[in-house]
Short mmCIF file of C-alpha atoms in Angstrom, two decimals:
data_model
loop_
_atom_site.label_atom_id
_atom_site.label_comp_id
_atom_site.label_asym_id
_atom_site.label_seq_id
_atom_site.Cartn_x
_atom_site.Cartn_y
_atom_site.Cartn_z
CA VAL A 1 -37.32 39.37 -49.69
CA VAL A 2 -36.80 35.43 -49.00
CA ALA A 3 -34.51 34.96 -51.86
CA VAL A 4 -32.31 37.89 -50.57
CA LEU A 5 -32.16 36.68 -47.26
CA GLU A 6 -31.29 33.23 -48.40
CA TYR A 7 -28.63 34.24 -50.85
CA ALA A 8 -26.94 36.72 -48.37
CA HIS A 9 -26.81 34.10 -45.70
CA GLU A 10 -25.70 31.43 -47.81
CA ASN A 11 -23.00 33.48 -49.47
CA ARG A 12 -22.03 35.58 -46.45
CA VAL A 13 -22.84 38.97 -48.07
CA GLU A 14 -22.40 40.91 -44.98
CA PRO A 15 -23.54 44.35 -46.79
CA PHE A 16 -26.98 42.75 -47.58
CA LEU A 17 -27.82 41.21 -44.22
CA GLU A 18 -29.01 44.04 -42.24
CA PRO A 19 -31.11 45.74 -44.98
CA VAL A 20 -32.81 42.37 -45.73
CA LEU A 21 -33.50 41.85 -42.02
CA GLU A 22 -34.97 45.43 -42.12
CA LEU A 23 -37.28 44.33 -45.07
CA CYS A 24 -38.07 41.25 -43.22
CA GLN A 25 -39.08 43.38 -40.15
CA ALA A 26 -41.40 45.70 -42.41
CA LEU A 27 -42.90 42.99 -44.11
CA LEU A 28 -43.70 41.22 -40.67
CA ASP A 29 -45.03 44.67 -39.33
CA CYS A 30 -47.18 45.20 -42.27
CA ASP A 31 -48.62 41.56 -42.20
CA SER A 32 -49.22 41.93 -38.52
CA LYS A 33 -51.36 45.06 -38.98
CA ALA A 34 -53.05 43.66 -41.94
CA ALA A 35 -54.16 40.54 -40.08
CA GLN A 36 -55.46 42.71 -37.12
CA THR A 37 -57.65 44.77 -39.45
CA GLY A 38 -58.67 41.65 -41.56
CA GLU A 39 -57.13 43.16 -44.80
CA ALA A 40 -56.78 41.01 -47.80
CA GLY A 41 -53.21 39.57 -48.26
CA ALA A 42 -52.61 39.22 -44.47
CA GLY A 43 -50.37 36.21 -43.88
CA ILE A 44 -47.73 36.86 -46.64
CA SER A 45 -45.07 36.83 -44.16
CA THR A 46 -45.50 33.21 -43.48
CA GLN A 47 -43.07 32.82 -46.12
CA LEU A 48 -40.44 33.76 -43.68
CA VAL A 49 -41.46 30.93 -41.24
CA PRO A 50 -39.24 28.20 -42.73
CA TYR A 51 -36.36 30.40 -42.27
CA TYR A 52 -36.34 30.89 -38.63
CA ASP A 53 -33.17 29.17 -38.47
CA ILE A 54 -31.29 31.77 -40.47
CA PHE A 55 -32.70 34.20 -37.99
CA LEU A 56 -31.64 32.16 -35.16
CA GLU A 57 -28.12 31.96 -36.60
CA LEU A 58 -27.84 35.56 -37.42
CA ALA A 59 -28.87 36.40 -33.62
CA LEU A 60 -25.52 35.10 -32.85
CA HIS A 61 -23.67 37.53 -35.31
CA PRO A 62 -21.03 39.67 -33.63
CA ASP A 63 -22.12 42.85 -35.09
CA PRO A 64 -24.74 44.18 -32.68
CA PRO A 65 -27.25 45.94 -35.11
CA LEU A 66 -27.29 42.65 -37.19
CA SER A 67 -27.97 40.45 -34.26
CA VAL A 68 -30.70 42.83 -32.88
CA ALA A 69 -32.40 42.76 -36.28
CA ALA A 70 -32.34 39.29 -36.43
CA ALA A 71 -33.59 38.57 -32.85
CA GLN A 72 -36.34 41.23 -33.61
CA CYS A 73 -37.50 39.32 -36.59
CA MET A 74 -37.63 36.11 -34.47
CA LEU A 75 -39.96 37.92 -32.06
CA LYS A 76 -42.14 39.37 -34.55
CA LEU A 77 -42.42 35.89 -36.24
CA LEU A 78 -43.32 34.16 -32.99
CA THR A 79 -45.84 37.07 -32.31
CA THR A 80 -47.29 37.22 -35.96
CA HIS A 81 -47.35 33.34 -36.72
CA PHE A 82 -47.12 31.81 -33.18
CA ARG A 83 -47.88 28.27 -34.32
CA ALA A 84 -45.77 27.97 -37.30
CA ALA A 85 -42.85 29.77 -35.72
CA SER A 86 -42.91 28.01 -32.49
CA ALA A 87 -42.87 24.79 -34.50
CA GLU A 88 -39.73 25.82 -36.20
CA LEU A 89 -38.19 27.01 -32.83
CA LEU A 90 -38.99 23.57 -31.02
CA SER A 91 -37.79 21.49 -33.92
CA PRO A 92 -34.44 19.66 -33.52
CA ALA A 93 -32.55 22.17 -35.44
CA GLY A 94 -34.37 25.15 -33.84
CA ALA A 95 -33.80 23.88 -30.30
CA GLY A 96 -30.00 23.48 -30.93
CA TRP A 97 -29.73 26.90 -32.37
CA SER A 98 -31.83 28.37 -29.49
CA ALA A 99 -29.66 26.57 -26.93
CA ALA A 100 -26.48 28.24 -28.76
CA VAL A 101 -28.08 31.46 -28.67
CA LEU A 102 -29.00 31.13 -24.94
CA SER A 103 -25.47 30.01 -23.87
CA GLY A 104 -23.76 32.65 -26.28
CA GLN A 105 -22.27 30.18 -28.45
CA ASP A 106 -21.83 30.18 -32.10
CA GLN A 107 -22.69 26.66 -33.71
CA GLU A 108 -19.75 27.14 -36.15
CA ASN A 109 -17.16 26.71 -33.34
#
């Protein structure tokens, strides 16, 4: 999932973005449930934390379903992996993207 997310983002393969974000959401949902029940394998979605900046950038996407899916991934990451995701969010890069999201500006402009 991470490889497809990274590939689709870097190469701007628009048709892959929404489906891969849905996969990320499903992975986060499963991982959240596994962590709550103490199942083996809980924590696998921590692999998504280093890509928090991609979710932030995609939250600025002009296509509403895509931006909503990215924002939902960000929220689920913060809920499921609070410490790791908040560290990404508060990093210099994350803070810059967060400011852009809150001001409604795209960082590429």
